[in-house]
């Protein structure tokens, strides 16, 4: 059974780096069938995609977060990581790791997030 | 970015009611549209992918339709456990974007 378990500090000071880890079980993080993503949910409830990483190591990041974000994997530990630098109060959110399954059809390909971690509340405050 | 607009933002309904939630994209997303349910304190749960295909284990009362820019999630007979917030999400282009959510109150 696929499970994603997130971990990391719940409180980060402004200007510091937010670092979260997601431990994956039940599936290899190196599988080419999936990619892995970080998504956050603001206090107002909105869901925002942060970035994702493919089995090849290719990454895509939200333009709004720019160079502050880095997503990586540790295949030996079957873990996914997120680093977000220079945080501000606007980065206060619940952070989710998620698995994306992509599929092909006649028009191209799509994907959906079929497994999610439990969510981690991260508060940015001094 | 593709902007997703859901309506209504919230609704009240009774057990047994038929409920319809709409999602409109700012540009075509073909049929690359997914629906999620989120109960308080939980992670989102995938209900529908590719606009109309049900994820395994999802009750048959949930269905999706639409293509291009206009999509609909229908709950045919609302149950007490359906109290939740529902989100649409497009996967036509990067970045993936979500609608603002529709809160369903029983």
Short mmCIF file of C-alpha atoms in Angstrom, two decimals:
data_model
loop_
_atom_site.label_atom_id
_atom_site.label_comp_id
_atom_site.label_asym_id
_atom_site.label_seq_id
_atom_site.Cartn_x
_atom_site.Cartn_y
_atom_site.Cartn_z
CA UNK A 1 0.00 0.00 0.00
CA UNK A 2 1.35 3.37 -1.02
CA UNK A 3 1.94 5.79 1.84
CA UNK A 4 3.52 9.22 2.00
CA UNK A 5 4.67 10.51 5.40
CA UNK A 6 5.88 14.05 5.70
CA UNK A 7 8.16 15.41 8.39
CA UNK A 8 9.88 18.65 9.30
CA UNK A 9 9.74 21.63 11.64
CA UNK A 10 6.43 23.30 12.24
CA UNK A 11 7.96 26.72 12.92
CA UNK A 12 10.48 28.59 10.78
CA UNK A 13 11.83 32.09 11.35
CA UNK A 14 11.50 34.74 8.66
CA UNK A 15 14.39 34.82 6.15
CA UNK A 16 15.40 31.26 7.06
CA UNK A 17 15.01 28.07 5.01
CA UNK A 18 12.02 25.77 5.22
CA UNK A 19 13.07 22.12 4.81
CA UNK A 20 10.60 19.26 4.62
CA UNK A 21 10.97 15.56 3.90
CA UNK A 22 8.44 13.05 2.59
CA UNK A 23 9.09 9.37 3.16
CA UNK A 24 7.49 7.15 0.53
CA UNK A 25 6.57 3.51 1.10
CA UNK A 26 4.87 0.91 -1.05
CA UNK A 27 6.38 2.19 -4.31
CA UNK A 28 9.84 3.09 -5.57
CA UNK A 29 10.44 6.79 -5.90
CA UNK A 30 12.50 5.95 -8.99
CA UNK A 31 9.52 4.53 -10.88
CA UNK A 32 9.08 6.11 -14.32
CA UNK A 33 5.30 5.80 -14.06
CA UNK A 34 5.00 8.62 -11.59
CA UNK A 35 6.42 11.93 -10.61
CA UNK A 36 6.50 13.54 -7.21
CA UNK A 37 5.20 16.91 -6.19
CA UNK A 38 4.89 19.41 -3.38
CA UNK A 39 1.66 21.33 -2.97
CA UNK A 40 0.73 23.79 -0.26
CA UNK A 41 -2.55 25.06 1.13
CA UNK A 42 -2.78 28.61 2.39
CA UNK A 43 -4.68 29.53 5.56
CA UNK A 44 -7.49 30.72 3.30
CA UNK A 45 -7.82 27.25 1.81
CA UNK A 46 -6.32 27.77 -1.64
CA UNK A 47 -4.17 25.00 -3.09
CA UNK A 48 -0.90 26.01 -4.76
CA UNK A 49 1.41 23.73 -6.69
CA UNK A 50 5.03 24.29 -5.65
CA UNK A 51 7.03 22.00 -7.89
CA UNK A 52 7.71 18.46 -8.99
CA UNK A 53 10.48 16.07 -9.91
CA UNK A 54 10.59 13.24 -12.45
CA UNK A 55 12.49 9.96 -12.22
CA UNK A 56 15.10 11.49 -14.52
CA UNK A 57 15.77 14.24 -11.98
CA UNK A 58 14.11 16.87 -14.15
CA UNK A 59 12.33 19.46 -12.03
CA UNK A 60 9.69 22.09 -12.61
CA UNK A 61 8.92 24.87 -10.17
CA UNK A 62 6.19 27.40 -9.68
CA UNK A 63 7.18 30.70 -11.35
CA UNK A 64 5.80 32.58 -8.35
CA UNK A 65 8.36 30.94 -6.05
CA UNK A 66 11.20 31.35 -8.50
CA UNK A 67 14.67 30.43 -7.36
CA UNK A 68 13.65 30.04 -3.72
CA UNK A 69 12.48 26.47 -4.18
CA UNK A 70 14.37 23.21 -4.65
CA UNK A 71 12.82 19.75 -4.89
CA UNK A 72 15.04 16.67 -4.71
CA UNK A 73 14.85 12.93 -4.11
CA UNK A 74 17.01 10.50 -2.17
CA UNK A 75 16.48 7.15 -3.92
CA UNK A 76 18.42 5.25 -1.26
CA UNK A 77 15.98 6.41 1.40
CA UNK A 78 12.97 6.59 -0.95
CA UNK A 79 12.42 10.16 0.17
CA UNK A 80 11.34 13.41 -1.41
CA UNK A 81 12.56 16.76 -0.09
CA UNK A 82 11.58 20.41 -0.31
CA UNK A 83 13.73 23.41 0.45
CA UNK A 84 12.26 26.91 0.37
CA UNK A 85 14.65 29.73 1.14
CA UNK A 86 14.12 33.25 2.47
CA UNK A 87 10.69 32.49 3.85
CA UNK A 88 8.20 35.14 4.90
CA UNK A 89 4.83 35.04 6.64
CA UNK A 90 3.27 34.49 3.20
CA UNK A 91 4.85 31.04 3.16
CA UNK A 92 2.81 29.96 6.19
CA UNK A 93 0.74 27.03 4.93
CA UNK A 94 0.02 23.34 5.16
CA UNK A 95 2.52 21.55 2.94
CA UNK A 96 1.63 18.31 1.18
CA UNK A 97 3.78 15.87 -0.73
CA UNK A 98 1.94 13.97 -3.44
CA UNK A 99 2.40 11.37 -6.13
CA UNK A 100 1.32 12.23 -9.66
CA UNK A 101 0.30 9.52 -12.07
CA UNK A 102 0.39 10.52 -15.69
CA UNK A 103 -1.54 8.96 -18.51
CA UNK A 104 -1.65 9.24 -22.26
CA UNK A 105 -4.59 9.67 -24.59
CA UNK A 106 -5.21 10.77 -28.17
CA UNK A 107 -4.76 14.44 -27.30
CA UNK A 108 -1.56 14.15 -25.32
CA UNK A 109 -1.02 13.40 -21.66
CA UNK A 110 -2.46 14.43 -18.36
CA UNK A 111 -1.77 13.65 -14.74
CA UNK A 112 -3.49 13.59 -11.40
CA UNK A 113 -2.41 13.48 -7.77
CA UNK A 114 -3.55 10.11 -6.48
CA UNK A 115 -1.67 9.80 -3.19
CA UNK A 116 -1.00 12.58 -0.71
CA UNK A 117 0.92 12.91 2.50
CA UNK A 118 -0.93 13.87 5.65
CA UNK A 119 -0.04 17.54 5.41
CA UNK A 120 2.35 19.51 7.57
CA UNK A 121 1.52 22.92 9.01
CA UNK A 122 4.49 25.24 8.74
CA UNK A 123 4.26 28.62 10.40
CA UNK A 124 6.72 31.37 9.57
CA UNK A 125 7.17 33.58 12.61
CA UNK A 126 9.91 35.01 14.78
CA UNK B 1 -1.09 30.20 -15.92
CA UNK B 2 -4.53 28.69 -16.45
CA UNK B 3 -6.93 30.24 -13.97
CA UNK B 4 -9.64 27.96 -12.59
CA UNK B 5 -12.91 29.41 -11.28
CA UNK B 6 -15.34 27.34 -9.28
CA UNK B 7 -18.94 28.13 -8.48
CA UNK B 8 -20.56 28.37 -6.13
CA UNK B 9 -17.93 28.98 -3.46
CA UNK B 10 -20.24 27.35 -0.94
CA UNK B 11 -23.64 25.70 -0.84
CA UNK B 12 -26.05 24.17 1.65
CA UNK B 13 -27.95 21.04 0.76
CA UNK B 14 -29.87 18.22 2.38
CA UNK B 15 -29.17 14.51 2.45
CA UNK B 16 -30.49 12.99 -0.76
CA UNK B 17 -30.17 16.17 -2.81
CA UNK B 18 -28.52 16.30 -6.19
CA UNK B 19 -25.58 18.72 -6.07
CA UNK B 20 -23.76 20.26 -9.01
CA UNK B 21 -20.46 22.15 -8.83
CA UNK B 22 -18.99 23.90 -11.84
CA UNK B 23 -15.42 24.70 -12.78
CA UNK B 24 -14.41 27.06 -15.58
CA UNK B 25 -10.92 27.39 -17.01
CA UNK B 26 -9.51 30.65 -18.40
CA UNK B 27 -8.43 28.73 -21.50
CA UNK B 28 -9.03 25.27 -22.88
CA UNK B 29 -7.73 22.37 -20.82
CA UNK B 30 -9.07 19.70 -23.20
CA UNK B 31 -10.31 17.01 -20.77
CA UNK B 32 -7.30 17.27 -18.45
CA UNK B 33 -9.38 18.16 -15.43
CA UNK B 34 -9.45 16.45 -12.04
CA UNK B 35 -11.74 16.73 -9.01
CA UNK B 36 -10.76 16.28 -5.37
CA UNK B 37 -12.66 16.09 -2.10
CA UNK B 38 -11.12 17.44 1.09
CA UNK B 39 -12.60 16.85 4.50
CA UNK B 40 -11.48 19.07 7.41
CA UNK B 41 -8.03 18.13 8.67
CA UNK B 42 -7.36 15.71 5.84
CA UNK B 43 -5.44 15.73 2.59
CA UNK B 44 -7.36 16.06 -0.67
CA UNK B 45 -8.71 12.83 -2.10
CA UNK B 46 -8.92 12.20 -5.83
CA UNK B 47 -12.48 11.58 -7.04
CA UNK B 48 -12.45 12.11 -10.80
CA UNK B 49 -9.64 12.37 -13.36
CA UNK B 50 -9.69 13.13 -17.08
CA UNK B 51 -12.92 15.06 -16.52
CA UNK B 52 -15.18 12.02 -16.23
CA UNK B 53 -13.20 8.96 -15.13
CA UNK B 54 -13.80 7.80 -11.58
CA UNK B 55 -10.90 6.88 -9.34
CA UNK B 56 -11.12 3.38 -7.89
CA UNK B 57 -13.12 3.14 -4.69
CA UNK B 58 -15.07 6.35 -5.27
CA UNK B 59 -18.84 5.93 -4.78
CA UNK B 60 -20.86 5.92 -7.99
CA UNK B 61 -22.90 8.92 -6.86
CA UNK B 62 -19.93 11.09 -7.87
CA UNK B 63 -19.63 11.86 -11.59
CA UNK B 64 -17.83 14.39 -13.76
CA UNK B 65 -18.46 15.84 -17.17
CA UNK B 66 -17.28 18.56 -19.52
CA UNK B 67 -14.42 19.42 -21.82
CA UNK B 68 -12.57 22.49 -23.06
CA UNK B 69 -13.23 25.20 -20.50
CA UNK B 70 -16.40 24.11 -18.68
CA UNK B 71 -16.65 21.18 -16.29
CA UNK B 72 -19.13 19.83 -13.79
CA UNK B 73 -18.96 17.60 -10.72
CA UNK B 74 -22.28 16.05 -9.74
CA UNK B 75 -23.19 14.26 -6.54
CA UNK B 76 -26.39 12.42 -7.42
CA UNK B 77 -27.65 11.83 -3.88
CA UNK B 78 -25.81 13.71 -1.15
CA UNK B 79 -24.73 11.67 1.87
CA UNK B 80 -23.69 12.98 5.33
CA UNK B 81 -20.05 12.01 4.69
CA UNK B 82 -20.00 14.26 1.61
CA UNK B 83 -19.69 17.33 3.82
CA UNK B 84 -16.38 18.61 2.49
CA UNK B 85 -14.72 21.08 0.17
CA UNK B 86 -14.32 20.16 -3.48
CA UNK B 87 -11.55 21.37 -5.78
CA UNK B 88 -10.95 21.14 -9.50
CA UNK B 89 -7.42 21.03 -10.92
CA UNK B 90 -6.16 21.25 -14.49
CA UNK B 91 -3.21 19.26 -15.80
CA UNK B 92 -3.25 20.61 -19.34
CA UNK B 93 -0.33 22.92 -18.74
CA UNK B 94 2.35 23.63 -16.17
CA UNK B 95 1.93 24.96 -13.54
CA UNK B 96 -0.91 22.76 -12.33
CA UNK B 97 -3.60 25.07 -11.00
CA UNK B 98 -6.56 24.51 -8.71
CA UNK B 99 -9.94 26.12 -8.40
CA UNK B 100 -10.72 28.06 -5.25
CA UNK B 101 -12.92 25.32 -3.84
CA UNK B 102 -16.61 24.74 -3.18
CA UNK B 103 -17.64 24.07 0.39
CA UNK B 104 -20.64 21.76 0.70
CA UNK B 105 -22.56 22.05 3.94
CA UNK B 106 -25.18 19.55 4.89
#
